[in-house]
Short mmCIF file of C-alpha atoms in Angstrom, two decimals:
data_model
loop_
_atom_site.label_atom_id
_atom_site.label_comp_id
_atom_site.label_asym_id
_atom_site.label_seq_id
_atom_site.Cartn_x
_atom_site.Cartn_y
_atom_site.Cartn_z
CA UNK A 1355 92.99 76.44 206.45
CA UNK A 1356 93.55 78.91 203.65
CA UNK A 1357 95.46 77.78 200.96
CA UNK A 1358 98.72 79.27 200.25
CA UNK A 1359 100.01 81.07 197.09
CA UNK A 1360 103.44 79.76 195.23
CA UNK A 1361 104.13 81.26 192.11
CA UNK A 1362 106.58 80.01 189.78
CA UNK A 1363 108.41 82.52 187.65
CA UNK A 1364 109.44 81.25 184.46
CA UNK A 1365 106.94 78.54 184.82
CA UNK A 1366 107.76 76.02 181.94
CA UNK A 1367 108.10 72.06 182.01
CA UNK A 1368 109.76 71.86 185.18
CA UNK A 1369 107.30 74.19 186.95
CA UNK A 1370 104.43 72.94 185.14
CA UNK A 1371 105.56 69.20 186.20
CA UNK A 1372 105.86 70.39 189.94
CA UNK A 1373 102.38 72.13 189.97
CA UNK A 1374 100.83 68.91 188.95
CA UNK A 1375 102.19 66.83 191.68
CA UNK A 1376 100.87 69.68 194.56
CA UNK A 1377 97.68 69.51 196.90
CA UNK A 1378 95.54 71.17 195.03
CA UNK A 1379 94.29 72.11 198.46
CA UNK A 1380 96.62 73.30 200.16
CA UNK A 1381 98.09 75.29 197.27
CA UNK A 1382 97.25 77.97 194.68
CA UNK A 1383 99.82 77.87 191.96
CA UNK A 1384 100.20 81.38 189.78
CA UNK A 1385 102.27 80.84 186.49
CA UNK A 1386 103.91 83.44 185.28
CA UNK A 1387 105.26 83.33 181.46
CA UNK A 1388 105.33 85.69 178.66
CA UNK A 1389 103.35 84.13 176.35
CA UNK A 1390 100.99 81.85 178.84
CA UNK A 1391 98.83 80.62 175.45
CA UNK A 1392 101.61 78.34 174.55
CA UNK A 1393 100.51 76.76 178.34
CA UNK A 1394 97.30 76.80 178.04
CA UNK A 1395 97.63 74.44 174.89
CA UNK A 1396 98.33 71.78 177.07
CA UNK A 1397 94.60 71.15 179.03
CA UNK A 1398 96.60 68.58 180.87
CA UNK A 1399 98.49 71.18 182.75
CA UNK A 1400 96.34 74.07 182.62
CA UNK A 1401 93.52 73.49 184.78
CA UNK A 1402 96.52 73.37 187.77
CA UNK A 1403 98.04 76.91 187.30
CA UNK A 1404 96.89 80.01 187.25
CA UNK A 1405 98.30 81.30 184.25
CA UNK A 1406 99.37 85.38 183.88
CA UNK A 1407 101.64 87.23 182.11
CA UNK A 1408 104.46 88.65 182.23
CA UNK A 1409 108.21 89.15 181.46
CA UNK A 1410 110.50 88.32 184.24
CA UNK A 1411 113.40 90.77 183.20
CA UNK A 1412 110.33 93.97 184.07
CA UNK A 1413 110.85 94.73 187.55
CA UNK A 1414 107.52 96.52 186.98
CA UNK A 1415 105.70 93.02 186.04
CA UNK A 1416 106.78 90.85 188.87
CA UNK A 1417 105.54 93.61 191.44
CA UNK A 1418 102.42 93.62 189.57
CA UNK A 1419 101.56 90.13 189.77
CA UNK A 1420 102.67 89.79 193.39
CA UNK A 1421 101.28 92.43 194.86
CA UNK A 1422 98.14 90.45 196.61
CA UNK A 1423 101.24 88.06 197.92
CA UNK A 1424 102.87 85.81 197.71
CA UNK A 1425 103.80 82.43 200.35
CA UNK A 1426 106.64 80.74 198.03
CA UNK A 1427 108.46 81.91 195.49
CA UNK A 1428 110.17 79.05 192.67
CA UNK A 1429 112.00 80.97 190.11
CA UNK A 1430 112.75 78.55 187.37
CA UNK A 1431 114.24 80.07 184.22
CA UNK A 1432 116.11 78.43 181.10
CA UNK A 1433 117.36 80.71 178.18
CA UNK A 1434 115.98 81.22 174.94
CA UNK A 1435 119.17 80.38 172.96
CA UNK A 1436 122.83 79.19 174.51
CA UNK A 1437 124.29 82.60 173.83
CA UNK A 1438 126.04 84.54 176.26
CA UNK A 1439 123.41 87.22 175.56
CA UNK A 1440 120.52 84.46 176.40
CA UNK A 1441 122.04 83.20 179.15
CA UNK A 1442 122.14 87.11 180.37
CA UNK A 1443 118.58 87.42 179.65
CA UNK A 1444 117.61 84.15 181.27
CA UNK A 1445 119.24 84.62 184.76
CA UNK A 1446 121.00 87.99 185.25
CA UNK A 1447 117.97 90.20 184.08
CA UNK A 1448 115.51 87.77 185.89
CA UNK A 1449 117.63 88.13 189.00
CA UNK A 1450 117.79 91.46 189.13
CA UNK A 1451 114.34 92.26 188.42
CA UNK A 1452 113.43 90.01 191.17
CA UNK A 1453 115.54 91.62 193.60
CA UNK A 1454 114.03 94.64 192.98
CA UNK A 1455 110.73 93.78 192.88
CA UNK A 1456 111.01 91.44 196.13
CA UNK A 1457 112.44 94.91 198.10
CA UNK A 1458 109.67 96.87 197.05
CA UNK A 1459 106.77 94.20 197.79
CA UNK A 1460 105.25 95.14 201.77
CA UNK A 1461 105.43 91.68 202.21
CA UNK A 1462 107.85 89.10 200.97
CA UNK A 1463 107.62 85.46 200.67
CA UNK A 1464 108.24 83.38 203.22
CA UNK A 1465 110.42 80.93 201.15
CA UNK A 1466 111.90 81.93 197.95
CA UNK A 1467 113.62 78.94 195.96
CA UNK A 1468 116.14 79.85 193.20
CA UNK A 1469 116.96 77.01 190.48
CA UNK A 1470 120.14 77.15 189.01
CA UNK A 1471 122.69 74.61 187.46
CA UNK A 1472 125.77 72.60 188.64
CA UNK A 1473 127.33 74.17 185.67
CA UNK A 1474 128.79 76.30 187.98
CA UNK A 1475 131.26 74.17 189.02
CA UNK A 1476 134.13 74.15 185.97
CA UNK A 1477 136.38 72.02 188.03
CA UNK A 1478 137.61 68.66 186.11
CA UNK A 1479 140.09 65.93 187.72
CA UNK A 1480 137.07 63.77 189.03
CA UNK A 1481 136.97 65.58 192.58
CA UNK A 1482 134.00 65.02 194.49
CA UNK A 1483 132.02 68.54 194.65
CA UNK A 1484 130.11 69.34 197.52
CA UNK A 1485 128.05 72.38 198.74
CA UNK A 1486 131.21 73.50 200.46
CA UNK A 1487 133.14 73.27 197.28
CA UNK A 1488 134.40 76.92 195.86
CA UNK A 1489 132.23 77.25 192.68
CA UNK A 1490 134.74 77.72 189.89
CA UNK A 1491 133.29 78.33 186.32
CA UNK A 1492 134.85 77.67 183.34
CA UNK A 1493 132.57 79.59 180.51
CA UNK A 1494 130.05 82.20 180.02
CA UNK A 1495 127.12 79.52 181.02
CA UNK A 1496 128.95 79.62 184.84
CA UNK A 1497 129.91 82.92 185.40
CA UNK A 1498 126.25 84.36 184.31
CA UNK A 1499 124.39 81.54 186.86
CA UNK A 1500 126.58 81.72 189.51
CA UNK A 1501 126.25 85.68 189.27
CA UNK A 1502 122.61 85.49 189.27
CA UNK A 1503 122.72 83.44 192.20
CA UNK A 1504 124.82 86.28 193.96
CA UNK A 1505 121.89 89.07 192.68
CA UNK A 1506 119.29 87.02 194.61
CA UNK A 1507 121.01 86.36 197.61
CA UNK A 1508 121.87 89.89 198.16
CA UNK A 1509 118.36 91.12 198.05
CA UNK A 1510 116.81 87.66 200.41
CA UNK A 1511 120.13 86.39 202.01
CA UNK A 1512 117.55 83.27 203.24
CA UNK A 1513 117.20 82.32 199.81
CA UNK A 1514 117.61 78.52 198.94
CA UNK A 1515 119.51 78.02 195.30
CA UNK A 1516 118.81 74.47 194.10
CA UNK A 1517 121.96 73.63 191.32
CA UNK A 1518 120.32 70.59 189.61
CA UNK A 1519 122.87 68.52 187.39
CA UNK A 1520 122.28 67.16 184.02
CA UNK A 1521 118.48 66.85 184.26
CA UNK A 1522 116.40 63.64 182.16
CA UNK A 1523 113.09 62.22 182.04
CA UNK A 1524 109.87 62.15 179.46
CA UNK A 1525 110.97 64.92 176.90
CA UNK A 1526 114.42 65.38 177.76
CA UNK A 1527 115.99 62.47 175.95
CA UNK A 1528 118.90 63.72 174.49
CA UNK A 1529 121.44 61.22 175.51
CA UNK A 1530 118.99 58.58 173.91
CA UNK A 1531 119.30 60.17 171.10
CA UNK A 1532 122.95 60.42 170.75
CA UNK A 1533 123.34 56.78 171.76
CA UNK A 1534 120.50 56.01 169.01
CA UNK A 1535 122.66 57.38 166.49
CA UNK A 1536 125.44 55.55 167.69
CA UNK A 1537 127.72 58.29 169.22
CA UNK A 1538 129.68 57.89 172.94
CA UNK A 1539 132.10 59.48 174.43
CA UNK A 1540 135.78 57.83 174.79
CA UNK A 1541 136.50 55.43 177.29
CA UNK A 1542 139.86 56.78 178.56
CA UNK A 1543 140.36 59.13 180.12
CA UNK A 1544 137.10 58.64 182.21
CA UNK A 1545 134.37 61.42 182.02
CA UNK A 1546 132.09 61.42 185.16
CA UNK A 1547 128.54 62.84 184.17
CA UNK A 1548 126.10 63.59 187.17
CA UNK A 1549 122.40 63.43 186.21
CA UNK A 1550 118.79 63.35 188.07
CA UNK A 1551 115.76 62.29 186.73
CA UNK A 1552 113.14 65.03 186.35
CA UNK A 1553 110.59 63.53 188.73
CA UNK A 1554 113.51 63.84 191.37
CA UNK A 1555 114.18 67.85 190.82
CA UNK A 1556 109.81 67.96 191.25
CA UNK A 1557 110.03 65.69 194.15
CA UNK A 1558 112.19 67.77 195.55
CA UNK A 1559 111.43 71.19 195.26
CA UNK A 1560 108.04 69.93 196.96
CA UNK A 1561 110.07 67.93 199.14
CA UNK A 1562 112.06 72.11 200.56
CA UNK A 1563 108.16 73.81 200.06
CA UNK A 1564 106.08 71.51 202.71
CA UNK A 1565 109.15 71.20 205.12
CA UNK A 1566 109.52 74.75 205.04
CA UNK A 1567 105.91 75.19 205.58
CA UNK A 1568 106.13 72.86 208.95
CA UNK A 1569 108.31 75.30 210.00
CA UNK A 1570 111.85 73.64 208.89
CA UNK A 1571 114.61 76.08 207.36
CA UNK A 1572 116.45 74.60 204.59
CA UNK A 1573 120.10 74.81 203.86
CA UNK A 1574 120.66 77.93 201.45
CA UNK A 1575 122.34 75.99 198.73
CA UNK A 1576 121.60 72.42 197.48
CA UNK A 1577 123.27 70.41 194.93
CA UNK A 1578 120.61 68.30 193.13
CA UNK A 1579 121.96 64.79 191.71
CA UNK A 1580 121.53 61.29 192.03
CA UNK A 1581 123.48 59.01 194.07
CA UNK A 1582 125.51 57.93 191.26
CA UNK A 1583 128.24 59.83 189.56
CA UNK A 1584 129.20 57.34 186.25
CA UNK A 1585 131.72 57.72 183.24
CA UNK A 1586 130.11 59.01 180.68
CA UNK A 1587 131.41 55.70 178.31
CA UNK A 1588 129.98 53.35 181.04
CA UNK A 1589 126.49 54.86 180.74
CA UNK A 1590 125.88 54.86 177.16
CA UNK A 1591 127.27 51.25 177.38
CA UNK A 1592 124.93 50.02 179.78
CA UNK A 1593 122.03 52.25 177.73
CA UNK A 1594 123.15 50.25 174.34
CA UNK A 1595 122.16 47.02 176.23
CA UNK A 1596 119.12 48.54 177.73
CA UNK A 1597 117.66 49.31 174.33
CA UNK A 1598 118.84 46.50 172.58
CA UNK A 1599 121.55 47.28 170.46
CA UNK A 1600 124.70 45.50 169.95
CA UNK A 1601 127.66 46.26 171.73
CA UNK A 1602 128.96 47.88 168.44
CA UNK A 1603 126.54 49.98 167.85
CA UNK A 1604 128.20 52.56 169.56
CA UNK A 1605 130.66 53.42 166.35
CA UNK A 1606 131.47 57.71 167.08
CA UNK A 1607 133.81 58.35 169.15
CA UNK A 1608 132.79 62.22 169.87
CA UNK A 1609 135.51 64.01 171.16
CA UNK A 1610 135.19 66.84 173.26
CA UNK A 1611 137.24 70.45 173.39
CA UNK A 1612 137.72 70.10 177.04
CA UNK A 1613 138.05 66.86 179.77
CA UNK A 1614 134.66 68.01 182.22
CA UNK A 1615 134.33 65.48 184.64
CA UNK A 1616 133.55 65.79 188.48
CA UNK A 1617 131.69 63.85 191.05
CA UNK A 1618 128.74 65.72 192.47
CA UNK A 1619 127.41 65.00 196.26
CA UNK A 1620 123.84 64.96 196.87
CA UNK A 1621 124.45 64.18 200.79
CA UNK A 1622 123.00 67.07 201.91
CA UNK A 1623 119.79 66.51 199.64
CA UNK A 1624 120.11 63.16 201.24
CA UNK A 1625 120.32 65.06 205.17
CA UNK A 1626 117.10 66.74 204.81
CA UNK A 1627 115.27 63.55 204.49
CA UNK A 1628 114.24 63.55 200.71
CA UNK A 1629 114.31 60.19 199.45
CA UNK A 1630 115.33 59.84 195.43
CA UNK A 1631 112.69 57.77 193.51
CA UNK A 1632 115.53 57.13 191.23
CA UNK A 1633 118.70 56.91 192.93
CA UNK A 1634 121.13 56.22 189.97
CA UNK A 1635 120.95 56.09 186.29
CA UNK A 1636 120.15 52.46 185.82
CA UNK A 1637 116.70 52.94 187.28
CA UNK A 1638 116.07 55.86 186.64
CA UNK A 1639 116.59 54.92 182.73
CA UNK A 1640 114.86 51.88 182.73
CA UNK A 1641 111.91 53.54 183.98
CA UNK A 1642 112.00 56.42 181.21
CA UNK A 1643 113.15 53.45 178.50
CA UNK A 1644 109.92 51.39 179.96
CA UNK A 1645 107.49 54.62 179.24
CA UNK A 1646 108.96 54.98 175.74
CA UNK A 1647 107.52 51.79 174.86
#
């Protein structure tokens, strides 16, 4: 059986992980960055993509590169700097190149998978949020995902947006460090934080590209979390005993300009049969804390 092309647009850590964790023969993986050399400086990763480049925004470059086909399609972008004019870069140029690109290509993929962020959802008041919950943003960071999301679906109405919550794992350890340094949020009022470990997003995205390939439609819109919405407080007080600190260790209070805090739903992740390797943050912690060391 011939293998079948994916390419991953905006292929960084994420898409890099992902490719990794593929049959190698069932799948060719094409990598398209703009500077594929910073890539290839990781040996570990680049024997498993197919590394070309291109810019994303450049209608002109995608149409190149997929223009001997292309089976799946994982668009996984992150800006360059948390500007409104990065974020525009990031998803509403990307978007709209692809679009454009995707209409002019003689054949289009059979599955294209758009990542995007549960930042889309503004709401506060510790509602649970599901896929059938209006997506009401409350910033820049919102507005520009949720209108690139729009972009895409226009041009391939079939496409599946993945909104991943507050993503963690090897390399993205930035609540560690806050609670190293000895800063939490307050206890009261209670802010919820949603998060999924990194090998969960991977797992899952596979997960949506062999299903598909069995012949199984997925939903168009996911919400990708664990099973375990938590106040913010209670987390970093349960990583402070984790790693061994004292329970006043935590000594900032950091106070935030705004009260965000919602429960996400992962049910319908759940519904199409993927099952989380880490279902809520305590083991999904301990098992990044255990790989520190």
């Amino acid at each position: 059986m011939a293998k079948e092309k994916l390419w991953i647009l905006g292929c960084g850590d994420l898409g890099a992980r992902l490719a990794l964790q593929l049959d190698r023969q069932a799948y060719d993986v094409y990598g398209m960055r703009r500077n594929p050399l910073v890539a290839l400086a990781s040996k570990r990763r680049a024997d498993v993509v197919k590394w070309r480049r291109g810019d994303a925004t450049k209608q002109e470059d995608i149409e190149r590169l997929l223009a001997d086909g292309a089976d799946v399609v994982l668009a996984t972008f992150t800006p360059d700097e948390h500007t409104q004019g990065g974020y525009h870069r990031a998803y509403i140029d990307t978007a709209t190149a692809l679009a454009k690109a995707l209409d002019n290509l003689p054949k289009p993929p059979r599955l294209l998978i758009w990542v995007s962020s549960t930042r889309v959802y503004g709401q506060s008041g510790d509602q649970l949020i599901d896929e059938q919950t209006p997506a009401i943003p409350s910033g820049f960071q919102g507005d520009i995902l949720l209108a690139a999301e729009e972009i895409v679906r226009s041009a391939v109405p079939t496409t599946c947006v993945v909104r991943f919550a507050g993503i963690y794992g090897p390399g993205r350890d930035r609540l560690l460090s806050q609670v190293r340094a000895g800063r939490c949020a307050p206890p009261q009022p209670p802010q919820f934080s949603n998060r999924i470990h990194v090998d969960d997003c991977i797992g899952f995205l596979i997960h949506l590209i062999e299903k598909h390939k069995q012949g199984w439609s997925p939903e168009q819109l996911y919400i990708g979390a664990d099973c375990m919405p938590v106040p913010m407080h209670e987390l970093q007080q349960w990583l402070v005993k984790a790693m061994g600190y004292s329970s006043a260790h935590l000594r900032e209070i950091v106070q935030t300009s705004e009260r965000r805090s919602k429960k996400l739903s992962n049910k319908r992740m759940l519904a199409s049969g993927y099952e989380m390797k880490y279902p809520d943050y305590r083991s999904g912690y301990s098992a990044l804390l255990e790989s520190e060391g």
